[in-house]
Short mmCIF file of C-alpha atoms and ligand atoms in Angstrom, two decimals:
data_model
loop_
_atom_site.label_atom_id
_atom_site.label_comp_id
_atom_site.label_asym_id
_atom_site.label_seq_id
_atom_site.Cartn_x
_atom_site.Cartn_y
_atom_site.Cartn_z
CA MET A 21 22.69 -14.25 -8.41
CA LEU A 22 24.51 -14.93 -5.10
CA THR A 23 24.47 -18.62 -4.23
CA ASP A 24 26.15 -20.42 -1.33
CA LYS A 25 27.82 -23.82 -1.47
CA PHE A 26 24.58 -25.55 -0.44
CA GLY A 27 22.75 -24.05 -3.42
CA ARG A 28 20.80 -21.51 -1.38
CA LYS A 29 20.09 -18.35 -3.35
CA ILE A 30 20.82 -15.21 -1.34
CA ASN A 31 18.49 -12.34 -2.26
CA TYR A 32 17.67 -10.72 1.10
CA LEU A 33 19.81 -8.24 3.05
CA ARG A 34 19.07 -7.15 6.60
CA LEU A 35 20.78 -3.83 7.21
CA ALA A 36 21.20 -2.59 10.81
CA VAL A 37 21.70 1.17 10.51
CA THR A 38 22.52 1.91 14.17
CA ASP A 39 23.32 0.11 17.42
CA ARG A 40 21.50 2.77 19.49
CA CYS A 41 18.01 2.49 20.81
CA ASN A 42 15.37 4.37 22.77
CA LEU A 43 14.24 1.18 24.58
CA ARG A 44 16.26 -1.27 26.69
CA CYS A 45 14.51 -4.60 26.08
CA PHE A 46 16.17 -6.86 28.63
CA TYR A 47 16.51 -9.75 26.14
CA CYS A 48 18.42 -7.49 23.73
CA MET A 49 20.75 -5.23 25.72
CA PRO A 50 21.68 -4.30 29.29
CA GLU A 51 19.99 -1.21 30.74
CA THR A 52 23.31 0.55 31.38
CA GLY A 53 26.95 0.18 30.41
CA ASN A 54 26.38 -0.24 26.67
CA ASN A 55 29.48 0.62 24.65
CA TRP A 56 27.86 2.56 21.80
CA LEU A 57 29.77 2.80 18.55
CA ASN A 58 31.11 6.24 17.86
CA ARG A 59 30.28 8.00 14.65
CA SER A 60 33.46 7.13 12.77
CA GLU A 61 32.92 3.43 13.51
CA LEU A 62 29.46 3.52 11.92
CA LEU A 63 28.99 3.18 8.20
CA SER A 64 27.94 6.57 6.82
CA TRP A 65 24.68 6.77 4.82
CA GLU A 66 26.78 7.11 1.66
CA GLU A 67 28.75 3.95 2.50
CA MET A 68 25.56 2.03 3.20
CA LEU A 69 24.02 3.21 -0.03
CA ARG A 70 27.08 2.14 -1.99
CA LEU A 71 27.12 -1.33 -0.40
CA CYS A 72 23.38 -1.75 -0.98
CA SER A 73 23.77 -0.67 -4.58
CA VAL A 74 26.59 -3.20 -5.12
CA MET A 75 24.52 -5.95 -3.49
CA VAL A 76 21.38 -5.15 -5.47
CA GLY A 77 23.57 -5.48 -8.56
CA MET A 78 24.45 -8.97 -7.32
CA GLY A 79 20.84 -10.14 -6.94
CA ILE A 80 19.70 -8.76 -3.58
CA SER A 81 16.05 -7.87 -4.26
CA LYS A 82 14.79 -7.31 -0.72
CA ILE A 83 16.31 -5.11 2.01
CA ARG A 84 15.06 -4.83 5.58
CA ILE A 85 16.20 -1.81 7.61
CA THR A 86 16.70 -2.62 11.27
CA GLY A 87 18.98 -1.72 14.17
CA GLY A 88 19.09 -0.79 17.14
CA GLU A 89 16.13 1.41 16.51
CA PRO A 90 16.45 2.67 12.92
CA PHE A 91 14.42 5.83 13.53
CA VAL A 92 16.77 7.18 16.19
CA ARG A 93 19.46 7.71 13.54
CA LYS A 94 19.36 11.21 12.08
CA ASP A 95 18.52 11.64 8.39
CA ILE A 96 17.17 8.16 7.87
CA ILE A 97 14.28 9.37 5.69
CA PRO A 98 16.51 10.85 2.92
CA PHE A 99 18.52 7.59 3.05
CA LEU A 100 15.36 5.52 2.64
CA ALA A 101 14.33 7.72 -0.28
CA GLU A 102 17.61 7.02 -2.09
CA LEU A 103 17.51 3.34 -1.24
CA SER A 104 13.95 2.91 -2.45
CA ALA A 105 14.98 4.34 -5.82
CA LEU A 106 17.64 1.64 -6.44
CA ASN A 107 16.99 -0.15 -9.69
CA GLY A 108 16.43 -3.87 -9.02
CA LEU A 109 15.29 -3.52 -5.41
CA ASP A 110 11.77 -5.01 -5.29
CA GLU A 111 11.05 -4.71 -1.59
CA LEU A 112 12.16 -2.34 1.14
CA THR A 113 10.88 -3.10 4.64
CA ILE A 114 11.64 -1.90 8.17
CA THR A 115 11.69 -3.39 11.66
CA THR A 116 10.94 -0.80 14.36
CA ASN A 117 9.97 -0.63 18.00
CA GLY A 118 7.38 2.01 17.05
CA VAL A 119 8.29 4.57 19.72
CA VAL A 120 8.95 7.49 17.35
CA THR A 121 7.58 5.96 14.15
CA ALA A 122 3.92 7.06 13.99
CA PRO A 123 4.52 10.63 12.63
CA LEU A 124 6.81 9.20 9.91
CA VAL A 125 4.28 6.70 8.55
CA PRO A 126 2.85 8.97 5.80
CA GLU A 127 6.41 9.52 4.54
CA LEU A 128 7.09 5.74 4.58
CA LYS A 129 3.92 5.22 2.57
CA ARG A 130 5.04 7.85 0.02
CA LEU A 131 8.36 6.02 -0.34
CA GLY A 132 6.51 2.85 -1.33
CA ILE A 133 7.15 0.86 1.85
CA ARG A 134 4.44 -1.79 1.94
CA SER A 135 5.32 -3.78 5.04
CA VAL A 136 6.68 -2.93 8.51
CA ASN A 137 7.56 -5.24 11.40
CA LEU A 138 6.64 -3.77 14.77
CA SER A 139 8.02 -5.19 18.01
CA LEU A 140 5.45 -5.54 20.77
CA ASP A 141 5.78 -8.15 23.51
CA THR A 142 2.78 -7.24 25.66
CA LEU A 143 -0.39 -5.13 25.70
CA ASP A 144 -0.04 -4.48 29.42
CA ARG A 145 1.55 -1.15 30.35
CA GLN A 146 3.39 -2.38 33.45
CA ARG A 147 4.75 -5.47 31.73
CA PHE A 148 5.85 -3.29 28.79
CA VAL A 149 7.87 -1.19 31.26
CA ASP A 150 9.29 -4.31 32.93
CA ILE A 151 10.46 -5.71 29.60
CA THR A 152 11.65 -2.54 27.81
CA HIS A 153 12.54 -0.36 30.82
CA ARG A 154 10.63 2.52 29.24
CA ASP A 155 6.98 3.65 29.52
CA GLU A 156 6.17 3.88 25.80
CA LEU A 157 3.37 1.39 25.10
CA ASP A 158 0.91 4.08 23.94
CA LYS A 159 3.29 5.32 21.25
CA VAL A 160 3.87 1.80 19.94
CA LEU A 161 0.12 1.20 19.71
CA GLU A 162 -0.31 4.54 17.95
CA THR A 163 2.26 3.41 15.38
CA MET A 164 0.40 0.12 14.88
CA TYR A 165 -2.92 1.86 14.21
CA THR A 166 -1.30 4.49 11.99
CA LEU A 167 0.38 1.83 9.85
CA ILE A 168 -2.91 -0.04 9.47
CA ALA A 169 -4.72 3.20 8.59
CA HIS A 170 -2.15 3.78 5.83
CA ASP A 171 -2.68 0.27 4.49
CA ILE A 172 0.87 -0.80 5.30
CA LYS A 173 1.11 -4.51 6.13
CA VAL A 174 1.96 -4.92 9.84
CA LYS A 175 3.79 -7.91 11.29
CA ILE A 176 4.00 -7.75 15.06
CA ASN A 177 6.99 -9.48 16.67
CA ALA A 178 6.74 -10.71 20.26
CA VAL A 179 9.61 -12.51 21.97
CA VAL A 180 8.16 -15.19 24.26
CA MET A 181 9.78 -15.18 27.70
CA GLU A 182 9.25 -17.42 30.68
CA GLY A 183 7.94 -15.41 33.64
CA LYS A 184 7.54 -12.22 31.58
CA ASN A 185 4.78 -12.32 28.98
CA ILE A 186 3.24 -15.79 28.76
CA GLN A 187 -0.08 -14.28 29.87
CA ASP A 188 0.13 -11.96 26.84
CA ILE A 189 0.12 -14.70 24.21
CA ALA A 190 -3.69 -15.04 24.09
CA PRO A 191 -4.43 -11.26 24.11
CA LEU A 192 -1.87 -10.74 21.34
CA VAL A 193 -3.52 -13.48 19.24
CA ALA A 194 -6.86 -11.75 19.96
CA LEU A 195 -5.53 -8.68 18.09
CA THR A 196 -5.82 -10.70 14.87
CA LYS A 197 -9.60 -10.98 15.27
CA ASP A 198 -10.39 -7.46 14.02
CA LEU A 199 -7.01 -6.23 12.79
CA PRO A 200 -5.34 -7.39 9.55
CA VAL A 201 -1.99 -8.02 11.28
CA SER A 202 0.39 -10.98 11.35
CA MET A 203 1.11 -11.71 15.00
CA ARG A 204 4.43 -13.56 15.25
CA PHE A 205 5.83 -15.18 18.37
CA ILE A 206 9.62 -15.59 18.49
CA GLU A 207 11.69 -18.00 20.57
CA GLU A 208 14.04 -16.00 22.74
CA MET A 209 17.66 -16.15 21.55
CA PRO A 210 20.83 -15.58 23.61
CA PHE A 211 21.72 -12.17 22.12
CA ASN A 212 21.47 -9.75 25.02
CA GLY A 213 24.89 -8.15 25.02
CA GLY A 214 26.01 -9.88 28.18
CA ALA A 215 23.04 -8.87 30.37
CA GLN A 216 22.60 -11.01 33.48
CA HIS A 217 19.96 -13.13 31.83
CA TYR A 218 20.13 -16.36 29.85
CA ALA A 219 17.71 -17.45 27.14
CA THR A 220 16.63 -21.00 27.96
CA LEU A 221 14.30 -22.25 25.23
CA ALA A 222 11.78 -22.88 28.01
CA TRP A 223 9.25 -21.67 25.42
CA ASP A 224 10.16 -23.35 22.17
CA HIS A 225 7.92 -23.16 19.11
CA MET A 226 6.01 -26.35 20.01
CA ARG A 227 5.16 -25.08 23.47
CA ILE A 228 4.11 -21.68 22.11
CA LEU A 229 1.80 -23.50 19.67
CA GLN A 230 0.26 -25.57 22.50
CA GLU A 231 -0.37 -22.42 24.49
CA ILE A 232 -2.14 -20.72 21.56
CA LYS A 233 -4.21 -23.85 20.88
CA GLN A 234 -5.37 -23.95 24.50
CA HIS A 235 -7.00 -20.57 23.97
CA TYR A 236 -7.89 -21.07 20.30
CA PRO A 237 -8.55 -24.80 19.72
CA THR A 238 -9.77 -24.14 16.17
CA LEU A 239 -6.38 -22.69 15.10
CA GLN A 240 -5.59 -23.89 11.57
CA LYS A 241 -2.29 -24.30 9.74
CA ILE A 242 -2.01 -22.09 6.65
CA THR A 243 0.55 -22.14 3.85
CA ASP A 244 4.03 -20.83 4.71
CA PRO A 245 5.38 -18.43 2.04
CA ALA A 246 8.68 -19.37 0.34
CA ASN A 247 11.73 -18.71 2.59
CA SER A 248 9.40 -18.02 5.53
CA THR A 249 11.03 -18.21 8.95
CA SER A 250 7.62 -18.64 10.60
CA TYR A 251 5.18 -21.52 10.86
CA ASN A 252 1.89 -19.84 10.01
CA TYR A 253 -1.62 -20.33 11.36
CA GLN A 254 -4.99 -18.60 11.47
CA VAL A 255 -7.95 -18.63 13.78
CA PRO A 256 -10.93 -19.18 11.44
CA GLY A 257 -12.86 -15.93 11.00
CA HIS A 258 -9.99 -13.72 12.16
CA LYS A 259 -8.77 -10.95 9.83
CA GLY A 260 -5.12 -11.45 10.70
CA ASP A 261 -2.92 -14.50 11.13
CA VAL A 262 -0.41 -15.94 13.59
CA GLY A 263 3.18 -17.06 13.09
CA ILE A 264 5.70 -18.84 15.28
CA ILE A 265 9.40 -18.31 14.63
CA ALA A 266 11.71 -21.09 15.82
CA ALA A 267 14.63 -18.69 16.00
CA TYR A 268 16.59 -20.56 18.69
CA THR A 269 15.62 -24.06 17.53
CA ARG A 270 16.76 -22.99 14.05
CA SER A 271 14.56 -25.23 11.95
CA PHE A 272 14.45 -22.87 8.95
CA CYS A 273 18.15 -22.67 7.99
CA GLY A 274 17.73 -25.03 5.01
CA THR A 275 15.89 -22.32 3.06
CA CYS A 276 17.83 -19.33 4.39
CA ASN A 277 18.13 -16.59 1.75
CA ARG A 278 19.59 -13.82 3.90
CA ILE A 279 22.77 -11.98 4.79
CA ARG A 280 23.25 -9.21 7.34
CA LEU A 281 25.21 -5.98 7.45
CA THR A 282 25.94 -4.54 10.90
CA PRO A 283 26.09 -0.80 11.73
CA GLN A 284 29.89 -0.94 11.65
CA GLY A 285 29.94 -2.56 8.23
CA THR A 286 30.50 -6.22 9.06
CA LEU A 287 28.89 -8.64 6.64
CA LYS A 288 27.45 -11.65 8.47
CA THR A 289 26.21 -14.67 6.60
CA CYS A 290 24.42 -16.10 9.65
CA LEU A 291 22.72 -14.56 12.69
CA TYR A 292 24.72 -16.91 14.91
CA ASP A 293 28.04 -16.01 13.32
CA ASN A 294 29.92 -13.56 15.55
CA GLY A 295 32.70 -13.04 13.07
CA GLY A 296 32.11 -11.62 9.64
CA THR A 297 33.75 -9.75 6.77
CA ASN A 298 34.81 -6.16 7.37
CA LEU A 299 33.39 -4.29 4.37
CA LYS A 300 33.85 -0.88 5.97
CA ASP A 301 37.66 -1.11 5.94
CA LEU A 302 37.53 -2.34 2.38
CA LEU A 303 35.52 0.74 1.34
CA ARG A 304 37.69 3.13 3.33
CA ASN A 305 40.84 1.66 1.79
CA GLY A 306 39.56 2.59 -1.65
CA ALA A 307 38.29 -0.78 -2.90
CA THR A 308 36.56 -0.81 -6.27
CA ASP A 309 33.03 -2.18 -6.63
CA VAL A 310 34.52 -5.29 -8.24
CA ALA A 311 36.71 -5.88 -5.17
CA VAL A 312 33.73 -5.39 -2.87
CA GLN A 313 31.72 -7.86 -4.95
CA ALA A 314 34.54 -10.40 -4.69
CA ALA A 315 34.59 -10.05 -0.89
CA ILE A 316 30.82 -10.60 -0.73
CA VAL A 317 30.98 -13.67 -3.00
CA HIS A 318 33.78 -15.09 -0.84
CA ALA A 319 31.82 -14.48 2.40
CA VAL A 320 28.65 -16.08 0.99
CA SER A 321 30.62 -19.12 -0.19
CA GLY A 322 31.58 -19.68 3.46
CA LYS A 323 28.01 -19.41 4.81
CA ALA A 324 27.47 -22.08 7.47
CA LYS A 325 25.04 -24.92 6.79
CA ASP A 326 22.90 -23.78 9.70
CA GLY A 327 22.90 -21.64 12.83
CA HIS A 328 24.21 -24.50 14.96
CA GLU A 329 27.30 -24.91 12.79
CA ALA A 330 27.86 -21.13 12.80
CA GLU A 331 27.50 -20.94 16.57
CA ARG A 332 29.90 -23.85 17.19
CA ALA A 333 32.50 -22.16 15.00
CA THR A 334 32.35 -18.77 16.66
CA HIS A 335 30.94 -18.98 20.18
CA PRO A 336 33.19 -21.41 22.04
CA ASP A 337 32.59 -19.51 25.29
CA GLY A 338 28.87 -19.03 24.73
CA VAL A 339 29.11 -15.23 24.84
CA HIS A 340 26.73 -13.45 22.48
CA GLU A 341 26.62 -9.81 21.49
CA SER A 342 23.50 -7.61 21.64
CA MET A 343 20.81 -8.15 19.01
CA ALA A 344 21.01 -4.40 18.46
CA MET A 345 24.43 -4.96 16.84
CA ILE A 346 23.05 -7.61 14.49
CA GLY A 347 19.54 -6.37 13.72
CA GLY A 348 17.52 -9.48 14.53
N1 SAM B 19 14.60 -1.84 17.46
C1 SAM B 19 13.85 -2.50 16.47
C2 SAM B 19 12.81 -3.40 17.06
O1 SAM B 19 12.90 -3.74 18.24
O2 SAM B 19 11.90 -3.78 16.34
C3 SAM B 19 14.69 -3.28 15.47
C4 SAM B 19 15.88 -4.03 15.98
S1 SAM B 19 15.50 -5.43 17.02
C5 SAM B 19 17.12 -6.00 17.41
C6 SAM B 19 14.88 -6.58 15.83
C7 SAM B 19 14.08 -7.72 16.41
O3 SAM B 19 14.92 -8.54 17.18
C8 SAM B 19 12.93 -7.30 17.32
O4 SAM B 19 11.71 -7.84 16.85
C9 SAM B 19 13.28 -7.90 18.66
O5 SAM B 19 12.16 -8.33 19.37
C10 SAM B 19 14.17 -9.07 18.24
N2 SAM B 19 15.06 -9.50 19.32
C11 SAM B 19 15.95 -8.76 20.00
N3 SAM B 19 16.61 -9.51 20.90
C12 SAM B 19 16.13 -10.77 20.78
C13 SAM B 19 16.40 -11.99 21.45
N4 SAM B 19 17.32 -12.08 22.43
N5 SAM B 19 15.71 -13.09 21.07
C14 SAM B 19 14.77 -13.01 20.08
N6 SAM B 19 14.48 -11.88 19.40
C15 SAM B 19 15.14 -10.76 19.76
FE1 SF4 B 20 15.89 -1.65 21.09
FE2 SF4 B 20 14.78 -3.37 19.38
FE3 SF4 B 20 16.73 -4.15 21.09
FE4 SF4 B 20 14.36 -3.53 22.07
S1 SF4 B 20 14.79 -5.20 20.62
S2 SF4 B 20 16.34 -2.83 22.89
S3 SF4 B 20 13.70 -1.94 20.73
S4 SF4 B 20 16.95 -2.73 19.42
#
């Protein structure tokens, strides 16, 4: 079992399989001028599978596939099929923007995927276009309904942004009335790849909670699962529930159980860490599995106490990369 120097057990890998995306959410990446990784810089599917296999052998029992948009990378389904067959992997989940996902849902179900996170910041078509710079709301909603119809657990992620989607908080909570979804509101973080926009924490988790309570005064606290990054609530009588993720406040680092692997094979032990360990070069230089394991153990032993410590160590100039390079 992988354990860091604070005694936190690491059993969860978030794997970003591409930096590319078919949306341009303004809080994540600039609309133009993105320097996409070329193919040789990306980990191949075989390299990813090998690293996942090594990590599962070290106690990683849950893997989340993310990106960029995972479903824009060719041949992801055969990769997921091989990954889902890894002995020791208990849970394989995906985070997607839902634009091209709906037709793939039956295949995801066949592969045993039980839970998908879907990003959706607004139910209003014009605001969707303003935020993502693409007119794709209908396809995202189709994915949501298709996942529900296939009995796949849906967690909806909405980034809360001053002046952009505050009026959407109540309608998004209203979705939980008849749909069995977890609606999660996320504090905006400063990972937009240098776009001319700065996350401000104008809407921190406490303010988001106040806003929800104004519309739903009966909102009740419910139990937070182990290692949960969200504070969880429910409106009595609603089928679904509501979560608030203090991603910028960083109040959940004490129980962090995760590591991240970027599309170019950098192992990050904290979301706010803009350095990392280059596992791709290690693989391409012929490292044995034992050597790869040693590099992972070493990286985990250096995991920062929390996101503030990681950020102080690596962001002296306050510049943050795109979330599409880290995977959220
Ligand atoms: N493309 C997929 C999607 O959007 O679901 C997966 C990758 S995306 C980087 C993963 C998650 O990060 C999404 O839920 C997105 O809303 C979130 N995200 C991206 N940029 C963010 C930011 N600056 N602050 C907070 N969350 C962010
Ligand atoms: Fe693409 Fe997801 Fe980033 Fe939006 S948040 S631009 S969908 S990677």
